[in-house]
């Protein structure tokens, strides 16, 4: 387990190294003055620029400049947004929790819906349920997110009026900012309207979560189906049959855990995909998250914001990836052994 | 009364194009308390036959038989579910690769405990958990594993192959089977461990009067432990008789080749030339010869051999060959 952890740290370190190098080189590649791209000070006077150049060691070699940039990052300084003139770090800090909330709820929903359905399909392999599930998965996977989101708003918000179509919570509720994660903040708050607020926030969450979760859920469905089919072919399932266990005993005690482990392994990879879908969804549902902000920054050519957003979002994806790896290791005794823990 | 009596058991592999007859009308009979060897090169369908008997083949295989009697009871008349109940009560099987037959994510202890038959447990349900644990430990002792505390907490990959095989045997014993089918129980094992496993099986046979079907690709390996032997080749029945008969007067050219290539029968031949005395190799499922499948390799093959031979009886020794070697012995 120690070596496993060490390896993840190694991986984390090198990924961060590459990410920061990429982000740093973006400031050169974007049009305009590199120093301005890096700091976001578009209206700076020549004197101010000189001070900045000194601070960022603009005259030194690339390596020194890079380390200088990294040390700024470590101090939470990502420059100023070219559009809003606020510190990028503040902007991100205000928006990231909403994205964390949306993506993690969507990930859980996609897993809890997709994986059992995939198992179900595998158990009824080549029978009607399997075929129906495969067909639905195919459709779910090929529906464009944009279209789905707009359709969901049209039907459930405008036509039926069941669910709100924009934002994270109704403006009526004032929730103190503690963790930034809306649902948790509501539970922590001592407002007399706590439960109304909670229900309202949940209602706001439903449509975007469904839209984000649909495609990943269909992927999990197929992964889970394949994993379960593979597991059902293994010798230990055959041996369990010969032991005299019933079919459902075998499924519950042996097949599900082993198939789940196989799926978990790929969940981390799918998370990056899910975040991309979430960015588009945030735009459609005016979700106050980092994805929408990042897309707006691209429209406004806010290079500083793009660099900062890129780093933070990638780090977030990567951290989730590592957490999932640890879940995988916790479930799989084989992964904890040094010689298997690749 | 025979313990098990199987006539003309066939196993077909359902493929997209046409079904392939992987096992072609094989006979197998066993008496109570007998240790029978089932021998044939790798790919002869021994494992398939064993799995068909215990009923663990999946849907892509179709099993058929003219007769399948278990202790005088005709299992062909029963539904697959009823058959499964009877078989899983009395027949246990240990598979070829012990490590792969244990769930990698569950501890040995848990896997042993779930094999313990609920009917064997007395007492109230809150006592059963403890009893199950105790039963699992007793089973481990029976197969000669003394360090049971370590063993029950281990995961399969933490044990050696030989230990896994012992655990598999322990699991097989949990239901107190009448027949134990051991599919290459010592494959990929050092010879000291092999001996231990065989001795364990022999003692189970003697003390518990448990019948054993011992499967092996190596005739030499099992002769010391068996009363009788059935030989298969490429999914077809070849010859059956007592170990003595098979060794001293094999009637079938294939059995003859097996015996000739075993060093015990040919002490004078140096070990280097202990090769199979038949040229060629076993056919793959996709290209099975018609008639007697040994045909392309058989030194005695003639035109008649394109039709499958009928089984002939020579004093309780059964041979499936048009031209048995019966004149060689007098
Ligand atoms: N799952 C399978 N799918 C396709 N062919 C198989 C499968 N299992 C076994 N076979 C084929 O069936 C034949 C008999 O296999 P098997 O019973 O394992 O032989 P043995 O145990 O005598 O070595 C072989 O030709 C093998 O390739
Ligand atoms: S039937 Fe013919 S081919 Fe087959 S073993 Fe006998 S002689 Fe050889
Ligand atoms: Mg085999």
XYZ file of C-alpha atoms and ligand atoms in Angstrom:
708
model
C 0.000 0.000 0.000
C 2.874 2.363 0.795
C 4.426 1.832 -2.601
C 1.048 2.256 -4.228
C 0.653 5.636 -2.508
C 4.180 6.648 -3.397
C 3.533 5.894 -7.033
C 0.387 8.004 -7.077
C 2.367 10.898 -5.587
C 4.995 10.499 -8.235
C 2.367 10.539 -10.914
C 0.764 13.597 -9.376
C 4.074 15.434 -9.279
C 4.926 14.789 -12.903
C 1.459 15.593 -14.125
C 1.552 18.895 -12.289
C 4.975 19.612 -13.749
C 3.699 19.063 -17.277
C 0.530 21.028 -16.642
C 2.348 24.079 -15.320
C 4.834 23.952 -18.193
C 1.937 23.812 -20.634
C 0.125 26.663 -18.955
C 3.308 28.717 -18.776
C 4.057 28.214 -22.453
C 0.485 29.230 -23.290
C 1.326 32.762 -22.172
C 3.901 32.839 -24.979
C 1.639 31.231 -27.527
C -1.357 33.484 -26.964
C -1.278 36.675 -28.998
C -0.058 39.810 -27.254
C 2.573 40.586 -24.703
C 3.640 37.500 -22.697
C 3.920 39.398 -19.422
C 0.447 40.832 -19.859
C -0.960 37.401 -20.693
C 0.609 35.990 -17.586
C -0.494 38.691 -15.168
C -3.656 39.896 -16.849
C -2.730 43.576 -16.278
C -3.935 44.941 -19.588
C -4.241 48.545 -18.477
C -0.911 48.782 -16.731
C 1.236 51.865 -17.252
C 4.828 51.387 -18.460
C 6.017 51.938 -14.892
C 3.729 49.292 -13.507
C 4.835 46.926 -16.251
C 8.440 47.494 -15.304
C 7.631 46.567 -11.711
C 5.843 43.424 -12.904
C 8.717 42.505 -15.212
C 11.006 42.720 -12.246
C 8.665 40.697 -10.064
C 8.311 37.939 -12.670
C 12.029 38.123 -13.562
C 11.107 38.813 -17.135
C 14.693 39.405 -18.180
C 16.004 36.098 -16.867
C 16.063 32.774 -18.743
C 12.979 30.684 -19.391
C 13.743 28.268 -16.581
C 13.980 30.997 -13.990
C 10.832 32.585 -15.364
C 9.062 29.271 -15.132
C 10.056 28.679 -11.523
C 9.046 32.206 -10.730
C 5.644 31.517 -12.265
C 5.265 28.307 -10.294
C 6.130 30.059 -7.066
C 3.433 32.631 -7.857
C 1.005 29.780 -8.380
C 1.966 28.292 -5.038
C 1.111 31.581 -3.397
C -2.307 31.431 -5.006
C -1.477 34.232 -7.444
C -2.755 33.496 -10.936
C -2.810 37.076 -12.110
C -5.857 39.180 -12.810
C -8.726 38.382 -15.103
C -8.469 40.548 -18.201
C -12.256 40.818 -18.357
C -13.281 41.470 -14.784
C -9.966 42.755 -13.370
C -10.508 40.575 -10.330
C -7.839 38.101 -9.220
C -8.240 34.875 -11.208
C -7.787 32.860 -8.016
C -10.779 34.590 -6.432
C -12.899 34.075 -9.514
C -12.034 30.395 -9.567
C -12.472 29.954 -5.865
C -15.981 31.370 -6.124
C -16.981 29.100 -8.982
C -15.149 25.825 -8.511
C -17.436 24.536 -5.707
C -20.486 24.724 -7.962
C -18.673 22.640 -10.548
C -17.460 20.165 -7.940
C -21.014 19.786 -6.755
C -22.470 19.290 -10.222
C -19.803 16.890 -11.466
C -19.539 14.764 -8.353
C -23.299 14.347 -8.019
C -23.489 13.548 -11.733
C -20.651 11.028 -11.403
C -22.388 9.276 -8.528
C -25.704 9.248 -10.366
C -24.060 7.919 -13.528
C -22.385 5.156 -11.530
C -25.373 4.176 -9.440
C -27.615 4.062 -12.465
C -25.250 2.820 -15.149
C -23.403 0.055 -13.337
C -26.393 -1.913 -11.988
C -28.134 -1.676 -15.352
C -24.976 -2.951 -17.050
C -24.822 -5.879 -14.617
C -28.470 -6.603 -15.258
C -27.859 -6.650 -19.005
C -24.923 -9.040 -18.606
C -26.935 -11.402 -16.434
C -29.575 -11.528 -19.164
C -26.959 -11.731 -21.881
C -28.396 -12.125 -25.386
C -31.934 -12.026 -24.025
C -34.494 -9.279 -24.457
C -33.431 -7.088 -21.493
C -29.860 -7.114 -22.754
C -30.863 -6.024 -26.238
C -33.152 -3.283 -24.992
C -30.489 -1.942 -22.641
C -27.845 -1.986 -25.359
C -30.149 -0.089 -27.702
C -31.018 2.536 -25.104
C -27.339 2.896 -24.197
C -26.504 3.501 -27.836
C -29.112 6.242 -28.126
C -28.143 7.810 -24.802
C -24.543 7.925 -25.851
C -25.132 9.524 -29.209
C -27.498 12.304 -28.100
C -25.680 15.664 -28.242
C -25.526 17.342 -24.830
C -26.541 20.731 -26.110
C -29.681 19.414 -27.716
C -30.515 17.276 -24.697
C -30.078 20.191 -22.305
C -32.292 22.516 -24.320
C -34.884 19.795 -24.784
C -34.901 19.123 -21.036
C -35.478 22.817 -20.340
C -38.216 23.004 -22.960
C -40.091 20.020 -21.639
C -39.563 20.021 -17.891
C -39.182 23.740 -17.189
C -41.197 25.546 -19.799
C -43.923 23.092 -20.832
C -44.466 21.166 -17.631
C -43.007 23.728 -15.245
C -41.762 21.024 -12.905
C -38.189 22.100 -12.427
C -36.224 25.352 -12.600
C -34.102 25.877 -15.684
C -31.305 28.152 -14.535
C -29.020 28.810 -11.618
C -28.089 26.891 -8.529
C -30.701 28.092 -6.066
C -33.556 30.577 -5.958
C -32.384 34.101 -5.121
C -34.851 34.203 -2.221
C -32.602 32.098 -0.081
C -29.523 33.577 1.468
C -27.017 30.950 2.340
C -23.851 31.751 4.157
C -20.731 30.812 2.219
C -18.851 28.243 4.340
C -17.491 25.404 2.216
C -18.766 26.767 -1.070
C -20.575 23.529 -1.746
C -24.163 24.701 -1.808
C -25.869 21.603 -0.438
C -23.422 21.277 2.423
C -23.603 24.979 3.223
C -27.385 24.750 3.411
C -27.180 21.839 5.813
C -24.667 23.761 7.916
C -26.667 26.974 7.985
C -29.128 27.735 10.767
C -31.640 29.520 8.598
C -35.273 28.740 9.510
C -35.861 28.014 5.809
C -33.101 25.464 5.694
C -35.195 22.626 4.346
C -37.025 24.733 1.809
C -33.624 25.921 0.616
C -32.328 22.392 0.460
C -35.279 21.218 -1.582
C -34.981 24.219 -3.869
C -31.270 23.613 -4.439
C -31.942 19.939 -5.136
C -34.606 20.878 -7.662
C -32.133 23.149 -9.391
C -29.638 20.329 -9.478
C -31.858 17.654 -11.017
C -31.964 18.686 -14.682
C -28.284 19.601 -15.100
C -27.230 16.434 -13.293
C -29.352 14.277 -15.561
C -27.993 15.980 -18.645
C -24.389 15.598 -17.462
C -24.838 12.044 -16.235
C -26.604 10.556 -19.241
C -23.671 9.899 -21.554
C -21.279 8.718 -18.793
C -24.035 6.490 -17.430
C -24.347 4.751 -20.782
C -20.583 4.280 -20.869
C -20.631 2.792 -17.374
C -23.486 0.600 -18.502
C -21.408 -0.852 -21.269
C -18.278 -1.124 -19.143
C -20.235 -2.861 -16.408
C -21.854 -5.213 -18.877
C -18.525 -6.222 -20.396
C -16.916 -6.575 -16.971
C -19.731 -8.758 -15.697
C -19.654 -10.937 -18.811
C -15.918 -11.418 -18.365
C -16.317 -12.271 -14.702
C -19.095 -14.756 -15.409
C -16.700 -16.610 -17.728
C -13.973 -16.979 -15.121
C -12.958 -20.205 -13.461
C -13.836 -19.036 -9.984
C -17.446 -18.517 -10.999
C -17.478 -22.027 -12.439
C -15.921 -23.341 -9.244
C -18.516 -21.493 -7.177
C -21.211 -23.162 -9.267
C -19.652 -26.548 -8.608
C -19.604 -25.690 -4.909
C -23.384 -25.727 -5.125
C -24.064 -22.016 -4.673
C -27.198 -20.773 -6.381
C -26.955 -18.394 -9.319
C -27.929 -15.323 -7.301
C -25.582 -16.234 -4.471
C -22.793 -16.343 -7.011
C -23.820 -12.989 -8.453
C -24.028 -11.267 -5.064
C -21.037 -12.815 -3.362
C -18.523 -13.131 -6.160
C -19.508 -11.690 -9.504
C -20.629 -8.214 -8.456
C -17.574 -7.294 -6.434
C -15.151 -8.494 -9.087
C -17.048 -6.818 -11.911
C -17.359 -3.609 -9.899
C -13.606 -3.526 -9.386
C -13.082 -3.816 -13.120
C -15.464 -0.927 -13.750
C -14.041 1.341 -11.035
C -10.730 1.151 -12.770
C -12.157 2.995 -15.777
C -14.319 5.453 -13.879
C -11.372 7.801 -13.369
C -10.795 8.000 -17.100
C -14.429 8.763 -17.764
C -14.409 11.612 -15.282
C -12.496 13.912 -17.648
C -15.160 13.249 -20.236
C -17.852 14.028 -17.702
C -16.268 17.379 -16.822
C -16.252 18.372 -20.484
C -19.951 17.609 -20.722
C -20.500 19.548 -17.497
C -18.849 22.656 -19.004
C -21.356 22.743 -21.825
C -24.203 21.972 -19.458
C -23.188 24.843 -17.175
C -23.618 27.211 -20.098
C -27.076 25.864 -20.927
C -28.342 25.939 -17.356
C -26.526 29.150 -16.355
C -24.849 27.135 -13.656
C -22.420 29.397 -11.812
C -19.501 27.021 -12.203
C -15.998 27.206 -13.515
C -16.883 25.609 -16.839
C -19.245 28.356 -17.898
C -16.754 30.960 -16.724
C -13.990 29.290 -18.701
C -16.054 29.195 -21.878
C -16.938 32.885 -21.406
C -13.251 33.616 -20.887
C -12.497 31.993 -24.188
C -15.065 34.206 -25.899
C -13.603 37.280 -24.245
C -10.016 36.262 -25.024
C -9.242 36.430 -21.315
C -5.919 34.600 -21.574
C -4.986 34.844 -17.910
C -8.289 33.318 -16.914
C -7.902 30.532 -19.469
C -4.491 29.581 -18.085
C -5.670 29.624 -14.490
C -8.896 27.787 -15.243
C -7.029 25.143 -17.196
C -4.659 24.410 -14.344
C -7.344 24.282 -11.685
C -9.777 22.197 -13.695
C -7.103 19.690 -14.723
C -5.885 19.424 -11.165
C -9.415 18.790 -10.008
C -9.870 16.036 -12.596
C -6.572 14.543 -11.628
C -7.321 14.558 -7.917
C -10.625 12.793 -8.545
C -8.730 10.300 -10.664
C -6.370 9.559 -7.801
C -9.188 9.275 -5.280
C -10.840 6.714 -7.541
C -7.547 4.858 -7.788
C -7.468 4.601 -4.029
C -11.022 3.314 -3.956
C -9.938 0.733 -6.509
C -7.001 -0.302 -4.359
C -9.180 -0.494 -1.284
C -11.536 -2.875 -3.052
C -8.964 -4.968 -4.850
C -6.507 -6.913 -2.723
C -4.366 -7.572 -5.794
C -3.764 -3.887 -6.475
C -2.354 -3.370 -2.993
C 0.524 -5.758 -3.637
C 3.684 -3.995 -4.767
C 4.230 -6.208 -7.790
C 0.714 -5.617 -9.110
C 0.297 -2.008 -8.105
C 1.263 -0.514 -11.430
C -24.470 -51.069 -8.676
C -22.368 -48.559 -10.476
C -21.756 -45.218 -8.895
C -21.934 -43.447 -12.190
C -22.794 -44.857 -15.596
C -22.558 -42.620 -18.625
C -23.215 -43.827 -22.164
C -22.526 -41.893 -25.331
C -22.112 -38.490 -23.783
C -21.579 -35.820 -26.444
C -20.706 -32.180 -26.000
C -21.294 -29.765 -28.835
C -19.836 -26.286 -29.101
C -22.430 -23.956 -30.590
C -20.661 -21.656 -33.024
C -21.906 -19.052 -35.465
C -21.552 -21.402 -38.425
C -22.094 -25.020 -37.433
C -21.893 -26.861 -34.123
C -18.624 -28.673 -33.380
C -18.708 -32.031 -31.663
C -15.985 -31.478 -29.076
C -16.748 -34.661 -27.173
C -18.082 -37.514 -29.293
C -20.082 -40.264 -27.587
C -17.857 -41.024 -24.613
C -18.600 -43.729 -22.049
C -17.632 -43.588 -18.424
C -18.532 -45.942 -15.614
C -17.303 -45.926 -12.056
C -17.888 -48.210 -9.126
C -18.329 -47.077 -5.534
C -15.010 -46.464 -3.852
C -13.045 -46.676 -7.066
C -10.244 -44.380 -8.162
C -10.443 -44.063 -11.918
C -7.946 -42.254 -14.063
C -9.141 -40.262 -17.076
C -6.183 -39.905 -19.371
C -5.493 -38.282 -22.729
C -3.342 -35.599 -24.274
C -4.174 -31.978 -23.550
C -7.139 -30.985 -25.673
C -8.785 -34.394 -25.503
C -11.873 -32.978 -23.843
C -11.237 -34.394 -20.390
C -12.020 -31.135 -18.650
C -15.108 -30.662 -20.783
C -16.375 -34.108 -19.847
C -15.784 -33.437 -16.163
C -17.518 -30.083 -16.324
C -20.431 -31.633 -18.166
C -20.815 -34.190 -15.386
C -20.983 -31.550 -12.672
C -23.112 -29.355 -14.926
C -21.098 -26.153 -14.933
C -20.690 -25.676 -18.673
C -22.301 -22.487 -19.948
C -24.942 -22.148 -22.658
C -22.565 -22.266 -25.575
C -22.032 -25.971 -24.924
C -24.799 -28.481 -25.550
C -24.558 -31.734 -23.622
C -26.343 -34.900 -24.657
C -26.193 -38.485 -23.442
C -27.950 -41.782 -24.044
C -27.641 -42.666 -20.430
C -26.625 -40.817 -17.312
C -27.189 -42.881 -14.213
C -26.123 -41.766 -10.778
C -26.255 -44.557 -8.169
C -28.951 -46.286 -10.157
C -31.014 -43.141 -10.598
C -31.669 -42.017 -14.170
C -30.676 -38.369 -14.235
C -31.722 -37.922 -17.860
C -35.342 -38.036 -16.765
C -34.904 -35.136 -14.372
C -34.997 -31.454 -15.166
C -31.628 -29.659 -15.198
C -32.457 -28.061 -11.833
C -33.252 -31.367 -10.146
C -30.126 -32.888 -11.662
C -28.082 -29.992 -10.346
C -29.391 -30.503 -6.815
C -28.459 -34.199 -6.800
C -25.080 -33.702 -8.408
C -23.995 -30.740 -6.306
C -24.940 -32.667 -3.181
C -22.823 -35.717 -3.940
C -20.215 -34.725 -6.511
C -17.443 -32.224 -5.924
C -14.898 -31.068 -8.419
C -11.507 -29.458 -8.180
C -10.465 -27.597 -11.270
C -7.322 -27.479 -13.293
C -5.906 -24.122 -12.148
C -6.506 -23.826 -8.419
C -5.484 -20.176 -8.186
C -7.902 -19.133 -10.930
C -10.695 -21.047 -9.245
C -10.654 -18.938 -6.129
C -12.308 -15.547 -6.109
C -9.351 -13.116 -6.000
C -11.211 -10.516 -3.949
C -12.581 -12.742 -1.197
C -10.583 -14.270 1.634
C -9.991 -18.011 1.748
C -11.935 -18.192 5.000
C -15.083 -16.682 3.519
C -14.904 -18.903 0.472
C -14.510 -21.984 2.620
C -17.329 -20.994 4.918
C -19.814 -20.560 2.124
C -19.008 -24.059 0.898
C -20.039 -25.545 4.231
C -23.388 -27.215 3.928
C -26.033 -25.529 6.061
C -27.587 -28.888 6.828
C -24.464 -29.958 8.665
C -24.844 -27.104 11.116
C -26.877 -27.740 14.199
C -27.848 -25.070 16.644
C -29.561 -21.737 16.341
C -28.840 -19.186 13.692
C -26.705 -17.020 15.971
C -24.469 -19.996 16.620
C -24.181 -20.885 12.983
C -21.621 -18.238 12.097
C -19.243 -19.556 14.676
C -19.928 -23.130 13.612
C -19.252 -22.273 10.030
C -15.896 -20.778 10.994
C -15.081 -23.872 13.001
C -16.118 -26.132 10.138
C -13.863 -24.204 7.766
C -10.914 -24.635 10.104
C -11.618 -28.337 10.510
C -11.626 -28.666 6.737
C -8.248 -26.983 6.501
C -6.863 -29.395 9.086
C -8.234 -32.303 7.095
C -6.186 -31.334 4.060
C -3.090 -30.863 6.159
C -3.029 -27.079 6.523
C -2.019 -26.425 10.095
C -1.570 -22.666 10.042
C -5.258 -22.062 9.607
C -5.288 -18.573 11.161
C -3.031 -17.211 8.449
C -4.738 -19.165 5.742
C -8.322 -18.049 6.377
C -7.282 -14.405 6.354
C -5.290 -14.705 3.136
C -6.375 -13.812 -0.334
C -5.741 -16.460 -2.997
C -2.820 -14.640 -4.606
C -0.978 -14.701 -1.306
C -0.861 -18.494 -1.296
C 1.203 -20.862 -3.405
C -0.389 -23.036 -6.057
C -0.049 -26.139 -3.914
C -1.729 -24.424 -0.977
C -4.527 -23.186 -3.222
C -5.011 -26.737 -4.426
C -5.305 -27.931 -0.830
C -7.846 -25.225 -0.165
C -9.762 -26.332 -3.242
C -9.749 -29.891 -1.952
C -10.897 -28.671 1.451
C -13.752 -26.852 -0.263
C -14.633 -29.943 -2.230
C -14.746 -31.942 1.017
C -17.105 -29.472 2.655
C -20.143 -31.209 1.211
C -18.842 -34.675 2.036
C -18.999 -35.778 -1.577
C -19.331 -39.381 -2.686
C -17.435 -38.668 -5.871
C -14.565 -36.230 -6.214
C -13.522 -35.201 -9.687
C -9.949 -33.954 -9.634
C -8.982 -32.234 -12.878
C -5.191 -32.304 -13.173
C -4.816 -31.637 -9.455
C -1.043 -31.535 -9.601
C -0.396 -29.708 -12.845
C 2.233 -26.977 -12.531
C 3.406 -28.320 -9.187
C 6.773 -29.546 -7.985
C 7.043 -33.280 -7.579
C 7.218 -33.180 -3.771
C 3.974 -31.241 -3.681
C 2.494 -33.578 -6.278
C 3.154 -36.549 -4.048
C 1.533 -34.816 -1.090
C -1.625 -34.057 -3.025
C -1.862 -37.599 -4.402
C -1.313 -39.099 -0.965
C -3.995 -36.814 0.433
C -6.429 -37.967 -2.253
C -5.506 -41.615 -1.679
C -6.101 -41.312 2.047
C -9.480 -39.691 1.438
C -10.345 -42.599 -0.822
C -9.341 -45.164 1.763
C -10.652 -43.515 4.921
C -13.880 -42.016 3.597
C -14.472 -44.509 0.786
C -14.713 -41.515 -1.508
C -14.604 -42.360 -5.211
C -12.210 -40.261 -7.235
C -12.057 -39.500 -10.926
C -8.463 -38.480 -11.410
C -7.869 -36.564 -14.612
C -4.404 -36.277 -16.071
C -2.672 -35.789 -19.392
C 0.135 -38.001 -18.161
C -0.567 -41.726 -17.906
C 2.580 -42.347 -15.922
C 1.619 -39.780 -13.320
C -1.611 -41.403 -12.205
C -1.070 -45.143 -12.637
C 0.275 -45.537 -9.142
C -2.906 -44.112 -7.641
C -5.689 -45.560 -9.751
C -7.631 -48.838 -9.873
C -8.827 -48.341 -13.416
C -8.256 -46.034 -16.327
C -10.308 -44.533 -19.142
C -8.382 -43.162 -22.104
C -9.717 -40.426 -24.371
C -8.365 -38.918 -27.542
C -9.614 -35.771 -29.246
C -13.029 -36.027 -27.651
C -13.491 -39.719 -28.431
C -13.532 -42.723 -26.178
C -10.391 -44.836 -26.709
C -10.111 -47.567 -24.147
C -11.122 -48.434 -20.613
C -9.977 -51.141 -18.252
C -8.192 -51.782 -15.017
C -4.877 -50.046 -14.586
C -3.244 -53.454 -14.902
C -4.996 -54.215 -18.187
C -4.237 -50.823 -19.679
C -0.594 -51.106 -18.806
C 0.146 -54.697 -19.634
C -2.069 -55.239 -22.661
C -3.317 -52.072 -24.287
C -5.536 -53.010 -27.255
C -5.841 -49.580 -28.781
C -2.965 -48.118 -30.822
C -3.265 -44.837 -28.944
C -3.120 -46.445 -25.512
C -0.200 -48.464 -26.780
C 1.623 -45.281 -27.753
C 0.899 -43.726 -24.379
C 2.234 -46.774 -22.557
C 5.273 -47.008 -24.809
C 6.157 -43.394 -24.242
C 6.018 -43.740 -20.481
C 9.451 -44.316 -18.961
C 8.187 -46.909 -16.494
C 7.380 -49.357 -19.242
C 10.628 -48.681 -21.024
C 13.303 -48.493 -18.429
C 15.913 -49.327 -20.984
C 15.148 -46.396 -23.292
C 17.137 -43.299 -22.384
C 15.012 -40.412 -21.198
C 15.845 -38.241 -24.209
C 13.885 -40.441 -26.559
C 10.826 -40.693 -24.346
C 8.810 -38.888 -26.967
C 5.354 -39.792 -28.025
C 5.731 -42.690 -30.383
C 3.005 -41.293 -32.626
C 3.880 -38.634 -35.183
C 1.885 -35.431 -35.442
C -0.245 -33.764 -32.804
C -3.804 -33.705 -31.552
C -6.208 -32.018 -34.020
C -7.774 -28.683 -33.122
C -11.536 -28.423 -32.771
C -11.891 -26.601 -36.084
C -10.254 -29.413 -38.055
C -11.449 -32.695 -36.637
C -10.918 -35.763 -38.846
C -14.025 -37.791 -39.622
C -14.453 -41.309 -38.282
C -11.772 -42.346 -35.837
C -10.024 -39.127 -34.963
C -6.717 -40.883 -34.425
C -6.734 -41.806 -38.127
C -4.144 -39.307 -39.426
C -1.662 -40.355 -36.728
C -2.478 -44.023 -36.429
C 0.033 -46.616 -37.706
C -2.756 -49.202 -38.186
C -5.238 -46.931 -39.914
C -7.047 -48.331 -42.953
C -9.894 -47.207 -45.110
C -12.456 -48.531 -42.659
C -11.294 -45.994 -40.110
C -13.128 -43.124 -41.788
C -16.157 -44.536 -39.993
C -16.157 -44.249 -36.234
C -15.432 -47.668 -34.677
C -17.855 -49.482 -32.378
C -16.811 -50.339 -28.857
C -15.573 -53.920 -28.410
C -15.357 -55.790 -25.135
C -12.419 -57.969 -24.190
C -12.928 -59.281 -20.653
C -14.269 -56.078 -19.162
C -11.725 -54.095 -21.141
C -13.430 -51.863 -23.684
C -11.752 -50.696 -26.847
C -12.931 -48.416 -29.603
C -10.912 -49.429 -32.645
C -11.487 -51.274 -35.911
C -8.147 -53.024 -35.682
C -7.301 -53.586 -32.015
C -3.917 -55.014 -31.103
C -5.426 -58.177 -29.709
C -3.064 -60.572 -31.521
C -0.046 -59.033 -29.867
C -0.878 -60.623 -26.554
C -1.685 -64.258 -25.979
N -14.202 -22.247 -23.619
C -13.820 -22.877 -24.746
N -14.097 -22.339 -25.956
C -13.709 -22.977 -27.091
N -13.070 -24.135 -27.119
C -12.758 -24.722 -25.955
C -13.116 -24.111 -24.700
N -12.687 -24.916 -23.704
C -12.092 -25.968 -24.305
N -12.131 -25.857 -25.647
C -11.617 -26.813 -26.628
O -12.176 -28.064 -26.346
C -11.209 -29.083 -26.493
C -11.129 -29.899 -25.236
O -10.671 -29.087 -24.205
P -10.414 -29.620 -22.729
O -11.623 -30.316 -22.250
O -9.959 -28.457 -21.915
O -9.224 -30.630 -22.930
P -8.319 -31.331 -21.829
O -8.865 -31.004 -20.491
O -8.401 -32.775 -22.166
O -6.944 -30.801 -22.014
C -9.908 -28.400 -26.853
O -9.709 -28.522 -28.231
C -10.123 -26.970 -26.482
O -9.443 -26.131 -27.372
S -9.957 -47.246 -35.691
Fe -8.376 -47.218 -37.224
S -7.472 -45.187 -37.023
Fe -8.656 -45.544 -35.213
S -7.209 -46.350 -33.796
Fe -8.163 -48.117 -34.735
S -6.841 -48.563 -36.438
Fe -6.250 -46.550 -35.769
Mg -8.047 -29.992 -19.012
